[in-house]
Structures are given as C-alpha cells and as structure tokens.
Short mmCIF file of C-alpha atoms in Angstrom, two decimals:
data_model
loop_
_atom_site.label_atom_id
_atom_site.label_comp_id
_atom_site.label_asym_id
_atom_site.label_seq_id
_atom_site.Cartn_x
_atom_site.Cartn_y
_atom_site.Cartn_z
CA UNK A 20 10.04 -2.47 20.06
CA UNK A 21 10.64 -0.96 23.45
CA UNK A 22 8.42 1.76 24.80
CA UNK A 23 10.28 4.86 25.94
CA UNK A 24 13.54 3.88 24.28
CA UNK A 25 14.22 7.40 23.01
CA UNK A 26 15.66 9.19 26.02
CA UNK A 27 15.21 12.91 26.58
CA UNK A 28 18.85 13.75 26.00
CA UNK A 29 18.61 12.47 22.42
CA UNK A 30 15.84 14.85 21.41
CA UNK A 31 18.07 17.91 20.82
CA UNK A 32 20.26 15.84 18.54
CA UNK A 33 17.22 14.67 16.58
CA UNK A 34 15.91 18.18 16.16
CA UNK A 35 19.34 19.46 15.17
CA UNK A 36 19.32 16.87 12.39
CA UNK A 37 16.12 18.34 11.01
CA UNK A 38 13.62 16.02 12.73
CA UNK A 39 10.08 17.15 13.46
CA UNK A 40 8.70 15.81 16.71
CA UNK A 41 5.36 14.02 16.97
CA UNK A 42 2.20 15.92 17.83
CA UNK A 43 0.52 14.07 20.68
CA UNK A 44 -3.21 13.55 20.20
CA UNK A 45 -5.59 15.60 22.29
CA UNK A 46 -7.21 13.76 25.17
CA UNK A 47 -10.50 15.29 24.06
CA UNK A 48 -10.32 13.85 20.53
CA UNK A 49 -13.50 12.08 19.56
CA UNK A 50 -12.98 8.49 18.47
CA UNK A 51 -14.80 5.22 17.91
CA UNK A 52 -12.73 2.26 19.04
CA UNK A 53 -12.70 -1.12 20.70
CA UNK A 54 -11.14 -1.53 24.20
CA UNK A 55 -8.01 -3.16 22.76
CA UNK A 56 -7.12 -0.24 20.47
CA UNK A 57 -5.63 3.13 21.43
CA UNK A 58 -4.21 6.08 19.52
CA UNK A 59 -0.77 7.17 20.72
CA UNK A 60 0.70 9.66 18.22
CA UNK A 61 0.13 11.75 15.12
CA UNK A 62 2.57 13.52 12.78
CA UNK A 63 1.70 16.25 10.30
CA UNK A 64 3.72 16.10 7.09
CA UNK A 65 5.55 19.16 5.75
CA UNK A 66 3.78 19.97 2.48
CA UNK A 67 5.31 20.51 -0.93
CA UNK A 68 4.52 23.77 -2.72
CA UNK A 69 2.64 22.65 -5.80
CA UNK A 70 2.94 25.21 -8.63
CA UNK A 71 -0.50 24.56 -10.08
CA UNK A 72 -2.03 24.49 -6.62
CA UNK A 73 -4.43 27.39 -6.57
CA UNK A 74 -7.00 27.29 -3.76
CA UNK A 75 -9.63 26.37 -6.34
CA UNK A 76 -7.64 23.39 -7.57
CA UNK A 77 -7.04 22.08 -4.05
CA UNK A 78 -10.74 22.30 -3.36
CA UNK A 79 -11.66 20.75 -6.70
CA UNK A 80 -9.29 17.81 -6.31
CA UNK A 81 -9.62 16.99 -2.63
CA UNK A 82 -12.94 18.51 -1.58
CA UNK A 83 -11.40 20.61 1.16
CA UNK A 84 -13.53 23.27 2.79
CA UNK A 85 -10.38 25.24 3.58
CA UNK A 86 -8.34 25.06 0.36
CA UNK A 87 -5.51 27.11 1.89
CA UNK A 88 -4.57 24.03 3.94
CA UNK A 89 -3.56 21.26 1.52
CA UNK A 90 -4.30 17.66 2.53
CA UNK A 91 -1.61 15.52 4.11
CA UNK A 92 -1.83 13.04 1.25
CA UNK A 93 -0.57 9.99 3.15
CA UNK A 94 -0.56 6.93 0.87
CA UNK A 95 1.34 3.66 1.27
CA UNK A 96 4.04 2.92 3.85
CA UNK A 97 6.59 0.23 4.69
CA UNK A 98 8.80 -0.42 7.70
CA UNK A 99 12.50 -1.21 8.01
CA UNK A 100 15.44 -1.12 10.42
CA UNK A 101 18.40 1.15 9.61
CA UNK A 102 21.63 2.21 11.32
CA UNK A 103 21.60 5.80 12.56
CA UNK A 104 23.44 7.94 15.11
CA UNK A 105 21.20 10.36 16.98
CA UNK A 106 23.72 11.21 19.68
CA UNK A 107 24.38 7.85 21.29
CA UNK A 108 26.56 6.30 18.61
CA UNK A 109 25.53 4.20 15.65
CA UNK A 110 22.67 1.88 16.50
CA UNK A 111 19.83 -0.04 14.89
CA UNK A 112 16.70 2.10 14.73
CA UNK A 113 13.22 1.38 13.43
CA UNK A 114 11.77 3.45 10.59
CA UNK A 115 8.56 3.88 8.68
CA UNK A 116 9.09 4.92 5.07
CA UNK A 117 5.94 6.73 4.09
CA UNK A 118 4.65 7.87 0.72
CA UNK A 119 2.33 10.78 0.02
CA UNK A 120 0.60 12.66 -2.74
CA UNK A 121 2.96 15.60 -3.50
CA UNK A 122 4.30 15.68 0.07
CA UNK A 123 7.49 13.73 -0.50
CA UNK A 124 9.02 10.55 0.87
CA UNK A 125 8.82 10.68 4.68
CA UNK A 126 11.51 8.86 6.69
CA UNK A 127 10.02 8.50 10.17
CA UNK A 128 12.06 7.27 13.15
CA UNK A 129 9.69 5.07 15.20
CA UNK A 130 12.26 3.55 17.52
CA UNK A 131 10.09 5.02 20.27
CA UNK A 132 6.73 4.44 18.57
CA UNK A 133 4.84 6.71 20.93
CA UNK A 134 7.14 9.61 20.02
CA UNK A 135 7.82 9.30 16.28
CA UNK A 136 10.17 11.78 14.64
CA UNK A 137 10.43 12.69 10.96
CA UNK A 138 14.14 12.16 10.37
CA UNK A 139 13.88 13.62 6.89
CA UNK A 140 11.38 14.54 4.23
CA UNK A 141 12.96 13.74 0.90
CA UNK A 142 11.36 16.34 -1.36
CA UNK A 143 9.40 14.66 -4.12
CA UNK A 144 6.42 16.29 -5.79
CA UNK A 145 4.66 13.28 -7.26
CA UNK A 146 1.31 11.55 -7.29
CA UNK A 147 0.44 8.29 -5.52
CA UNK A 148 3.90 7.66 -4.03
CA UNK A 149 3.64 3.91 -3.57
CA UNK A 150 6.56 2.57 -1.48
CA UNK A 151 8.54 -0.69 -1.51
CA UNK A 152 11.80 -1.41 0.34
CA UNK A 153 14.70 -3.73 -0.47
CA UNK A 154 18.35 -4.14 0.51
CA UNK A 155 21.43 -4.95 -1.49
CA UNK A 156 25.15 -5.08 -0.61
CA UNK A 157 24.64 -3.46 2.79
CA UNK A 158 22.49 -0.59 1.52
CA UNK A 159 18.73 -0.06 1.74
CA UNK A 160 16.57 1.34 -1.05
CA UNK A 161 13.02 2.53 -1.43
CA UNK A 162 11.03 2.31 -4.64
CA UNK A 163 8.79 5.34 -5.04
CA UNK A 164 6.07 5.21 -7.69
CA UNK A 165 5.02 8.17 -9.88
CA UNK A 166 1.58 7.70 -11.42
CA UNK A 167 0.81 9.24 -14.81
CA UNK A 168 -1.59 11.86 -13.45
CA UNK A 169 -0.91 14.85 -15.65
CA UNK A 170 0.48 17.90 -13.91
CA UNK A 171 1.39 16.19 -10.63
CA UNK A 172 5.09 15.66 -11.26
CA UNK A 173 7.06 18.52 -9.70
CA UNK A 174 10.45 18.18 -11.40
CA UNK A 175 12.15 20.89 -9.36
CA UNK A 176 11.97 18.72 -6.21
CA UNK A 177 15.00 16.77 -5.00
CA UNK A 178 13.99 13.29 -6.12
CA UNK A 179 13.47 14.33 -9.72
CA UNK A 180 16.51 16.61 -9.82
CA UNK A 181 18.68 13.66 -8.79
CA UNK A 182 17.05 11.45 -11.42
CA UNK A 183 17.28 13.99 -14.24
CA UNK A 184 20.99 14.48 -13.48
CA UNK A 185 21.67 10.73 -13.71
CA UNK A 186 20.28 10.54 -17.23
CA UNK A 187 21.37 13.97 -18.44
CA UNK A 188 17.82 15.25 -18.91
CA UNK A 189 16.99 18.92 -18.51
CA UNK A 190 14.26 20.03 -16.13
CA UNK A 191 10.92 20.11 -18.03
CA UNK A 192 9.36 23.53 -18.34
CA UNK A 193 5.99 22.43 -16.99
CA UNK A 194 4.67 19.77 -14.59
CA UNK A 195 3.45 16.65 -16.31
CA UNK A 196 5.62 17.08 -19.40
CA UNK A 197 6.03 13.37 -19.99
CA UNK A 198 7.49 13.88 -23.47
CA UNK A 199 10.50 15.66 -21.98
CA UNK A 200 11.36 12.77 -19.66
CA UNK A 201 10.09 9.83 -21.72
CA UNK A 202 7.86 8.38 -19.04
CA UNK A 203 6.95 8.52 -15.38
CA UNK A 204 7.46 5.26 -13.46
CA UNK A 205 9.46 4.26 -10.39
CA UNK A 206 12.30 6.12 -8.69
CA UNK A 207 14.92 4.08 -6.81
CA UNK A 208 16.00 6.01 -3.70
CA UNK A 209 18.92 5.17 -1.41
CA UNK A 210 17.65 5.57 2.18
CA UNK A 211 20.61 3.93 3.96
CA UNK A 212 21.38 7.13 5.91
CA UNK A 213 17.93 8.46 6.84
CA UNK A 214 19.15 11.58 8.66
CA UNK A 215 21.69 12.60 6.02
CA UNK A 216 20.57 15.24 3.50
CA UNK A 217 23.91 16.81 2.52
CA UNK A 218 26.81 14.36 2.17
CA UNK A 219 27.69 12.11 -0.76
CA UNK A 220 25.92 9.28 1.09
CA UNK A 221 22.75 11.29 1.65
CA UNK A 222 19.25 10.11 0.85
CA UNK A 223 19.14 10.41 -2.94
CA UNK A 224 17.70 9.00 -6.15
CA UNK A 225 20.03 6.44 -7.73
CA UNK A 226 17.86 5.03 -10.52
CA UNK A 227 14.67 5.50 -12.48
CA UNK A 228 12.56 2.81 -14.18
CA UNK A 229 10.65 5.01 -16.61
CA UNK A 230 7.32 3.93 -18.05
CA UNK A 231 4.89 6.02 -20.13
CA UNK A 232 1.83 4.81 -18.26
CA UNK A 233 3.49 5.52 -14.92
CA UNK A 234 3.52 3.45 -11.77
CA UNK A 235 0.33 3.36 -9.74
CA UNK A 236 1.89 0.65 -7.59
CA UNK A 237 5.41 -0.72 -7.74
CA UNK A 238 6.52 -4.16 -6.52
CA UNK A 239 10.01 -5.54 -5.94
CA UNK A 240 10.53 -9.30 -6.19
CA UNK A 241 12.10 -11.09 -3.18
CA UNK A 242 15.55 -11.16 -4.83
CA UNK A 243 15.54 -7.37 -5.15
CA UNK A 244 16.42 -7.59 -8.84
CA UNK A 245 13.11 -7.08 -10.63
CA UNK A 246 10.33 -4.49 -10.52
CA UNK A 247 6.82 -5.57 -11.50
CA UNK A 248 5.06 -2.36 -12.47
CA UNK A 249 1.31 -1.84 -12.05
CA UNK A 250 0.27 0.97 -14.35
CA UNK A 251 -3.48 1.12 -13.79
CA UNK A 252 -5.36 3.60 -11.65
CA UNK A 253 -8.95 2.86 -10.63
CA UNK A 254 -10.13 4.02 -14.06
CA UNK A 255 -8.66 1.77 -16.80
CA UNK A 256 -6.44 3.59 -19.23
CA UNK A 257 -6.83 3.47 -22.99
CA UNK A 258 -4.31 0.93 -24.29
CA UNK A 259 -1.38 2.47 -26.12
CA UNK A 260 -1.33 2.33 -29.90
CA UNK A 261 -4.99 1.38 -30.09
CA UNK A 262 -4.21 -2.24 -29.22
CA UNK A 263 -6.93 -3.90 -27.18
CA UNK A 264 -4.59 -5.17 -24.49
CA UNK A 265 -3.36 -3.92 -21.16
CA UNK A 266 -0.08 -5.08 -19.69
CA UNK A 267 2.25 -5.24 -16.71
CA UNK A 268 5.87 -4.19 -17.21
CA UNK A 269 8.86 -6.09 -15.83
CA UNK A 270 12.12 -4.19 -15.22
CA UNK A 271 15.52 -5.72 -14.53
CA UNK A 272 17.18 -3.44 -11.94
CA UNK A 273 20.35 -5.43 -11.25
CA UNK A 274 22.08 -2.24 -12.39
CA UNK A 275 20.20 0.30 -10.31
CA UNK A 276 21.25 3.21 -12.47
CA UNK A 277 20.13 1.47 -15.65
CA UNK A 278 16.76 -0.29 -15.23
CA UNK A 279 15.88 -2.27 -18.35
CA UNK A 280 12.38 -3.29 -19.35
CA UNK A 281 12.70 -7.00 -20.13
CA UNK A 282 9.09 -8.11 -20.54
CA UNK A 283 5.46 -7.07 -20.82
CA UNK A 284 2.72 -9.36 -19.54
CA UNK A 285 -0.50 -8.89 -21.55
CA UNK A 286 -3.86 -8.67 -19.76
CA UNK A 287 -6.25 -9.30 -22.65
CA UNK A 288 -9.38 -10.24 -20.70
CA UNK A 289 -10.00 -7.03 -18.76
CA UNK A 290 -8.24 -4.02 -17.29
CA UNK A 291 -4.56 -3.76 -16.40
CA UNK A 292 -2.66 -4.42 -13.17
CA UNK A 293 -3.36 -2.33 -10.10
CA UNK A 294 -1.20 -4.14 -7.55
CA UNK A 295 1.18 -7.13 -7.41
CA UNK A 296 2.21 -9.28 -4.43
CA UNK A 297 4.84 -12.04 -4.51
CA UNK A 298 4.83 -15.23 -2.48
CA UNK A 299 7.64 -15.42 0.07
CA UNK A 300 9.72 -17.72 -2.15
CA UNK A 301 9.20 -15.46 -5.16
CA UNK A 302 7.89 -18.27 -7.38
CA UNK A 303 4.37 -16.88 -7.62
CA UNK A 304 2.92 -13.39 -8.03
CA UNK A 305 -0.71 -12.39 -7.59
CA UNK A 306 -1.97 -9.46 -9.65
CA UNK A 307 -5.09 -7.51 -8.71
CA UNK A 308 -6.14 -6.12 -12.09
CA UNK A 309 -9.30 -4.10 -11.33
CA UNK A 310 -11.70 -6.40 -13.23
CA UNK A 311 -10.01 -9.68 -12.33
CA UNK A 312 -7.06 -11.23 -10.46
CA UNK A 313 -4.25 -13.13 -12.16
CA UNK A 314 -1.96 -15.84 -10.77
CA UNK A 315 1.55 -15.74 -12.28
CA UNK A 316 4.29 -18.34 -12.28
CA UNK A 317 7.35 -16.19 -11.57
CA UNK A 318 9.98 -18.91 -11.28
CA UNK A 319 11.67 -17.01 -14.10
CA UNK A 320 11.28 -13.42 -12.92
CA UNK A 321 12.09 -11.98 -16.34
CA UNK A 322 9.46 -14.08 -18.10
CA UNK A 323 6.39 -14.68 -15.89
CA UNK A 324 3.62 -17.00 -17.10
CA UNK A 325 -0.11 -16.68 -16.46
CA UNK A 326 -1.50 -19.87 -14.90
CA UNK A 327 -4.81 -18.86 -13.30
CA UNK A 328 -7.43 -16.12 -13.47
CA UNK A 329 -10.19 -15.15 -11.04
CA UNK A 330 -13.28 -13.45 -12.43
CA UNK A 331 -15.73 -12.58 -9.67
CA UNK A 332 -18.68 -10.25 -10.39
CA UNK A 333 -19.14 -9.82 -6.65
CA UNK A 334 -15.94 -7.74 -6.65
CA UNK A 335 -16.30 -4.24 -8.05
CA UNK A 336 -12.58 -3.35 -7.95
CA UNK A 337 -9.86 -6.00 -7.51
CA UNK A 338 -7.61 -3.68 -5.49
CA UNK A 339 -5.06 -5.95 -3.77
CA UNK A 340 -4.45 -9.72 -3.85
CA UNK A 341 -2.14 -11.27 -1.23
CA UNK A 342 -1.30 -14.92 -0.53
CA UNK A 343 -1.54 -16.19 3.06
CA UNK A 344 0.04 -19.55 3.96
CA UNK A 345 -1.59 -21.21 6.98
CA UNK A 346 -1.31 -24.87 8.07
CA UNK A 347 -0.15 -26.12 4.70
CA UNK A 348 -2.75 -24.29 2.65
CA UNK A 349 -2.41 -21.13 0.59
CA UNK A 350 -5.26 -18.64 0.59
CA UNK A 351 -5.55 -15.61 -1.65
CA UNK A 352 -7.24 -12.57 -0.09
CA UNK A 353 -8.59 -9.97 -2.52
CA UNK A 354 -9.75 -6.60 -1.23
CA UNK A 355 -12.63 -4.88 -3.02
CA UNK A 356 -12.24 -1.09 -3.10
CA UNK A 357 -15.95 -0.61 -3.70
CA UNK A 358 -16.56 1.16 -7.01
CA UNK A 359 -13.19 2.90 -6.73
CA UNK A 360 -14.34 4.78 -3.59
CA UNK A 361 -16.70 7.00 -5.49
CA UNK A 362 -17.75 9.44 -2.81
CA UNK A 363 -21.46 8.95 -3.38
CA UNK A 364 -21.03 5.28 -2.47
CA UNK A 365 -19.24 5.84 0.84
CA UNK A 366 -21.64 3.72 2.90
CA UNK A 367 -20.08 1.31 5.40
CA UNK A 368 -18.97 -1.43 5.27
CA UNK A 369 -18.25 -0.84 1.56
CA UNK A 370 -16.29 -3.50 -0.29
CA UNK A 371 -14.94 -6.38 1.80
CA UNK A 372 -12.44 -9.23 1.54
CA UNK A 373 -12.92 -12.19 -0.81
CA UNK A 374 -10.97 -15.36 0.03
CA UNK A 375 -9.90 -18.17 -2.30
CA UNK A 376 -8.05 -21.42 -1.77
CA UNK A 377 -5.16 -21.55 -4.27
CA UNK A 378 -3.29 -24.50 -2.76
CA UNK A 379 -1.49 -26.72 -5.30
CA UNK A 380 -3.49 -27.24 -8.48
CA UNK A 381 -6.24 -24.96 -7.18
CA UNK A 382 -4.13 -22.03 -8.35
CA UNK A 383 -5.28 -22.91 -11.87
CA UNK A 384 -8.96 -22.77 -10.86
CA UNK A 385 -9.07 -20.93 -7.50
CA UNK A 386 -11.86 -22.02 -5.14
CA UNK A 387 -13.78 -19.28 -3.36
CA UNK A 388 -14.15 -20.19 0.31
CA UNK A 389 -15.34 -17.01 1.99
CA UNK A 390 -16.16 -13.34 2.22
CA UNK A 391 -15.64 -10.91 5.12
CA UNK A 392 -17.03 -7.47 5.90
CA UNK A 393 -16.38 -5.30 8.96
CA UNK A 394 -19.23 -4.97 11.50
CA UNK A 395 -19.69 -1.26 10.96
CA UNK A 396 -22.88 -0.56 9.04
CA UNK A 397 -23.71 3.06 8.29
CA UNK A 398 -25.14 5.32 5.59
CA UNK A 399 -22.73 7.40 3.49
CA UNK A 400 -20.24 9.17 5.72
CA UNK A 401 -20.09 12.91 6.10
CA UNK A 402 -18.39 15.18 3.58
CA UNK A 403 -15.80 13.48 1.36
CA UNK A 404 -14.98 10.49 3.56
CA UNK A 405 -14.94 7.00 2.10
CA UNK A 406 -15.62 3.58 3.64
CA UNK A 407 -14.27 0.42 2.04
CA UNK A 408 -11.46 -2.12 2.24
CA UNK A 409 -8.08 -0.81 1.13
CA UNK A 410 -4.41 -1.69 1.81
CA UNK A 411 -3.83 -4.65 4.15
CA UNK A 412 -0.98 -6.76 5.50
CA UNK A 413 -1.27 -10.33 6.84
CA UNK A 414 0.87 -11.79 9.65
CA UNK A 415 0.22 -15.56 9.48
CA UNK A 416 2.54 -16.43 12.38
CA UNK A 417 0.47 -14.26 14.70
CA UNK A 418 -2.78 -15.18 12.98
CA UNK A 419 -3.83 -11.57 12.37
CA UNK A 420 -4.24 -9.05 9.59
CA UNK A 421 -4.21 -5.26 9.70
CA UNK A 422 -6.20 -3.30 7.13
CA UNK A 423 -7.01 0.32 6.40
CA UNK A 424 -10.70 0.98 5.75
CA UNK A 425 -10.60 4.68 4.80
CA UNK A 426 -13.25 6.49 6.89
CA UNK A 427 -13.67 3.41 9.09
CA UNK A 428 -10.00 3.69 10.10
CA UNK A 429 -7.75 0.81 11.18
CA UNK A 430 -9.06 -2.70 11.67
CA UNK A 431 -7.33 -5.74 13.22
CA UNK A 432 -8.64 -9.10 11.98
CA UNK A 433 -8.22 -12.68 13.21
CA UNK A 434 -7.22 -14.91 10.28
CA UNK A 435 -6.05 -17.91 12.35
CA UNK A 436 -9.11 -19.99 11.41
CA UNK A 437 -8.71 -19.69 7.65
CA UNK A 438 -7.33 -23.22 7.41
CA UNK A 439 -10.69 -24.53 8.61
CA UNK A 440 -12.69 -23.06 5.74
CA UNK A 441 -11.33 -25.35 3.05
CA UNK A 442 -12.39 -28.85 4.11
CA UNK A 443 -11.81 -30.95 1.01
CA UNK A 444 -12.40 -29.59 -2.47
CA UNK A 445 -16.20 -29.75 -2.56
CA UNK A 446 -17.69 -26.21 -2.48
CA UNK A 447 -20.62 -27.70 -0.52
CA UNK A 448 -18.23 -28.46 2.34
CA UNK A 449 -16.10 -25.34 2.46
CA UNK A 450 -16.60 -23.20 5.51
CA UNK A 451 -18.03 -26.03 7.60
CA UNK A 452 -15.72 -25.30 10.54
CA UNK A 453 -16.86 -21.75 11.28
CA UNK A 454 -15.79 -18.21 10.50
CA UNK A 455 -12.49 -17.90 8.68
CA UNK A 456 -12.00 -14.20 9.52
CA UNK A 457 -13.39 -12.12 12.37
CA UNK A 458 -12.69 -8.65 13.67
CA UNK A 459 -10.60 -8.26 16.83
CA UNK A 460 -10.21 -4.49 17.09
CA UNK A 461 -10.76 -1.15 15.38
CA UNK A 462 -10.10 2.58 15.75
CA UNK A 463 -11.24 5.58 13.71
CA UNK A 464 -11.79 9.31 14.10
CA UNK A 465 -15.21 10.48 12.91
CA UNK A 466 -15.39 13.66 10.88
CA UNK A 467 -16.70 16.52 13.06
CA UNK A 468 -16.76 20.31 12.99
CA UNK A 469 -13.68 20.39 15.23
CA UNK A 470 -11.55 17.49 14.01
CA UNK A 471 -10.36 15.85 10.82
CA UNK A 472 -11.82 12.40 10.36
CA UNK A 473 -9.94 9.26 9.38
CA UNK A 474 -9.18 8.52 5.74
CA UNK A 475 -6.74 5.71 6.40
CA UNK A 476 -4.86 4.45 3.34
CA UNK A 477 -2.53 1.81 4.81
CA UNK A 478 -1.96 0.21 8.23
CA UNK A 479 1.01 -2.06 9.00
CA UNK A 480 3.03 -3.52 11.90
CA UNK A 481 6.82 -3.56 12.20
CA UNK A 482 7.15 -6.11 15.02
CA UNK A 483 5.08 -7.79 17.71
CA UNK A 484 5.47 -7.80 21.46
CA UNK A 485 5.77 -11.11 23.32
CA UNK A 486 2.05 -11.36 24.03
CA UNK A 487 0.98 -10.54 20.48
CA UNK A 488 0.36 -6.85 21.07
CA UNK A 489 1.82 -4.38 18.57
CA UNK A 490 2.06 -0.79 17.42
CA UNK A 491 0.24 -0.19 14.15
CA UNK A 492 1.59 2.50 11.83
CA UNK A 493 -1.02 4.09 9.60
CA UNK A 494 -0.91 6.57 6.74
CA UNK A 495 -3.92 8.83 6.27
CA UNK A 496 -4.92 11.02 3.34
CA UNK A 497 -6.08 13.81 5.66
CA UNK A 498 -4.45 13.21 9.06
CA UNK A 499 -0.92 12.34 7.98
CA UNK A 500 0.87 9.68 10.04
CA UNK A 501 -0.85 7.96 12.97
CA UNK A 502 0.39 5.41 15.49
CA UNK A 503 -2.06 3.06 17.19
CA UNK A 504 -1.50 0.35 19.81
CA UNK A 505 -3.23 -3.01 19.67
CA UNK A 506 -3.40 -4.70 23.11
CA UNK A 507 -3.78 -8.44 22.59
CA UNK A 508 -4.75 -8.92 26.25
CA UNK A 509 -7.61 -6.42 26.30
CA UNK A 510 -11.24 -7.24 25.39
CA UNK A 511 -11.78 -7.75 21.66
CA UNK A 512 -14.51 -6.38 19.43
CA UNK A 513 -17.96 -7.47 20.58
CA UNK A 514 -19.13 -7.83 16.96
CA UNK A 515 -16.84 -10.05 14.80
CA UNK A 516 -18.25 -8.74 11.51
CA UNK A 517 -19.85 -10.70 8.69
CA UNK A 518 -18.41 -13.96 7.41
CA UNK A 519 -19.96 -15.85 4.50
CA UNK A 520 -18.49 -19.22 3.59
CA UNK A 521 -19.15 -22.21 1.33
CA UNK A 522 -22.81 -22.42 0.37
CA UNK A 523 -23.47 -19.13 2.18
CA UNK A 524 -21.43 -17.36 -0.49
CA UNK A 525 -23.44 -19.08 -3.22
CA UNK A 526 -26.78 -18.27 -1.64
CA UNK A 527 -25.98 -14.66 -0.75
CA UNK A 528 -23.81 -13.44 -3.60
CA UNK A 529 -25.11 -15.73 -6.35
CA UNK A 530 -23.48 -18.58 -8.31
CA UNK A 531 -21.52 -16.23 -10.56
CA UNK A 532 -19.60 -14.98 -7.53
CA UNK A 533 -17.56 -18.18 -7.32
CA UNK A 534 -16.82 -18.76 -10.97
CA UNK A 535 -13.18 -18.78 -11.99
CA UNK A 536 -11.47 -19.05 -15.32
CA UNK A 537 -8.62 -21.52 -15.82
CA UNK A 538 -5.96 -19.84 -17.91
CA UNK A 539 -3.99 -21.54 -20.61
CA UNK A 540 -0.34 -20.80 -19.83
CA UNK A 541 1.11 -18.07 -22.00
CA UNK A 542 4.37 -16.26 -21.71
CA UNK A 543 5.26 -12.65 -21.30
CA UNK A 544 6.18 -10.65 -24.38
CA UNK A 545 9.89 -10.09 -24.18
CA UNK A 546 11.01 -6.59 -25.07
CA UNK A 547 14.57 -7.48 -26.01
#
C-alpha cells in the first residue's frame, strides 16, 4: 500500500457516494504500546436500530454504562482488492470487509490506510457476522454468518430482504422466528461494486445456506465451491433430536442461489465445531471444536474424513486452529479463548497459543511442541474488558503473526523460529533450539473514565511494505474499526513473552497436556 494515495480532490466524490470519513485519533489518547506500533485511524460504525433494543437490554447484554449508545460490535474482518471509481476512473482499490453484531457488513476503503472511508454499510441486523471472501467468474463475494442467537436476526434489513425475496419467503413477524425461515446460517453477498447501493449490480445478497443451528463461523474452501459451517458458540448446544452427537455441515454452493447441504461430519467425542481453517491446497481442514481439535482429510470436499484428534486439557476453549507451513514442516496453532472470556476471568495474559507439529504422519497423532503467552501480566481488567487470545492470522513468508487479544489489543508475534522447535520426533528433544514464538510489538487502549478501552476481536494485514512493515486492520467490539502501523525497523518489544517447549510443557502443564488421540478414519454422513 502507498501512504497518502487518496488525494484531496477525491474526497468529495467519496462522500457523495455515501462514504463516512475516518475519525483521526486524539493525540492525547492514552495507550500502552511498544515503539514499533502506532495507531493511525479509527472509524465508528453506523448502528442498526434493533427493535428489541431497550436501554435495559443493551446494558444487560453488553454491560454498557450508557445504554443509549449501543456498542460498535466489531467482529471478524477480511481484506480484498476490488475495482472502484471514486472520481479518477476505475482502479484497483484495497478494502476491508468487516462484520459486526447487528451493525451490518462494513465495506471500508483502505487504499489510503491512514484515512479509511466506509464505502458502504450493507444493512444486516444479525449476530456474530463472521466474514469470508471468495471470487468467482470475475465477481467477489462475502460470506456473512448468522448465529442462532434468538431475537438477533433483524429481517427488515437489506441483507435479509434480499435473501427472503430469492426464496419467496415472507418477512417473519418477529426477530428470531427461525420456524418462518427454516434456519439461520450463511448469507452469500455480492460485494463486487462496493460503492453501489442502488443499481442492479449493487451490493446484494445472492444466496443463503440455511442451517437450523446457525453459523457461528463460516469457512469457504480454496476452490470457492464449498462452505464448512461451524455451528457452535462458546456454550455447546444441545444436539438436535436428542442424539448425542454434534456435527459440522458441508454445503455445496456451486449454484450460489441454491446452496445444498451435502454432508454432516459427526463430532461424537465432545462439543461441535467453532471454527474451520483449510490448508492452502485445500486437502486438509483443521477444526477447533471447543473441547478438542480435529484434523480432516478434505481431498474430497463433499465428503471429508476425520484422521486426527487433539485432546488437550491445558486448553479451556479450542477457539481457532490454523496450519502454518515453515521450512518443510507443518505446525498447527490453536488459540485458547480462556473459559469463553467469562468476564470474571479477565486476567492477563488469559489463554495463550498451543503449538503442535502435524507434519506427515504426525497429523494422525499431533505432537505438542510449545506454548506461548503474551508478556502482559495483570489482574482482571476494569469493567467488562476481557484478556485472552482470540482471532489470529499467520504470515509465514514474513515470519510473523498478528493476533487480537481483546483488552490487551493487537499483538505482533515472531513465528520464524517455529521450525527449530521440532527436532526429531522425540518429545524430549522438541524445543531444543530456543523459543518458537516471541512478541515483537503490541498496542492497546486501556479503559479509562474518558476513553473506551480496547476489546479487539480480529487483527489482520492486507499487504507488507518492502522492509516488512505493515498496516494492521483491527475490528473492536467497542471501538469499531482501528488501523495500526507496525514498523519493522523500530525497536521491538523488550519482553518477548512466555515460551514453553518440549519438556518444559510437560513439567509446567502436566503430562496430560500433550496427550493426543489418534482417530480411526470415518466418513461424513452424506445427506443426499
């Protein structure tokens, strides 16, 4: 990205198209940060009018002292490049596609990252709002997940009105009326023209993969043809029909307007799927399933097979599980969202990152090689703030990872030494070459009487500068959208955090922390 690319003359055109300019942070804002991290911009999201949203309910749900001001609700985000004309002719422009609780799908133009502009808020009154992006036949789409939280679906908003029209369903009389729509699930939204809200090619819903248990997180496979649906919130749901199994749904979306459920993958040993991440080649998927993590063979996307299971009592909530390929080895990083961020347990550092070697046959019996926690150690944070590992994104080519840590803000981690923590296959030798992960930088806003503190949900990079520096785009439950800059040439964090490896993991966390369960291969249950 180029700094200052958005010239002054383009601003009127952006505003005329309905954009909302960025609110620059106050120079007096109180922050805790390393020298290599700076905060450069903040955007406040336009808020949906929620029909059940009495002041009492806002306060009850979100703990706000001023219930007349609803929270920003920033959840997951992804980045993409789209073609848009903002007054200088059609050109490639960088965008963040940001989800939110109730506050719609935000399409944010970050071509000039220090002056972000909301190109359009696609009205969508839904809960969770997990985002995934894929392209097909020259068009770009966003998946937008609706969890099954009763009463949070606002069917009069644009995204649902589009979807109901596609399937000839009338608008339900009350929010959360799942019987009227036969399921919540994932909306497929065409975002090809991010500034267009009126023409036939406007931003609009073009498909709906409905599922009774909703979509807490939604994942598109690398081909863009299949959705793997994670239907579990942090509290496991009661299995449908009284059957003692949980499951992940697989939808074929080759026809976007007619998603078809083609398989269900049973999770009989614990809770259901919370999040799914594919390997780059699409032949493996890694499922964080609250009580355990599952390795899937996804060579056949419509019929995945379970080939490995990780049970680790040291992890309270298996929140996210992502593969990282470095120097010929594949590591699986699992984030622990400590106890589901129960507010009474908001002490830093909270849950950390648990690392396994899943190279080759190790995917059948993953080998735990390390554990990382941020250097911040503190008692429970003020008010309703949380502190624990959450959504992360690894960049193996640059050797770094970005991660949101709720009240502890945005963290930048060095993962370049992971390859050195798996010397041979003997657990007594793993970790013999030093720390596999260490902290490079961090930035967070503490909660004070005069400012809203960080509650960062997700933090990701679109592209890197030549020297490894980058803008980090972050979504925050309370603050909305933040942009940070990581300066690779500035001094790094003085404290690298805590790394436990090899025998250190055994001695500190106990033998049970490295036990894994080899899974006998079994196939998905086909639904057709």
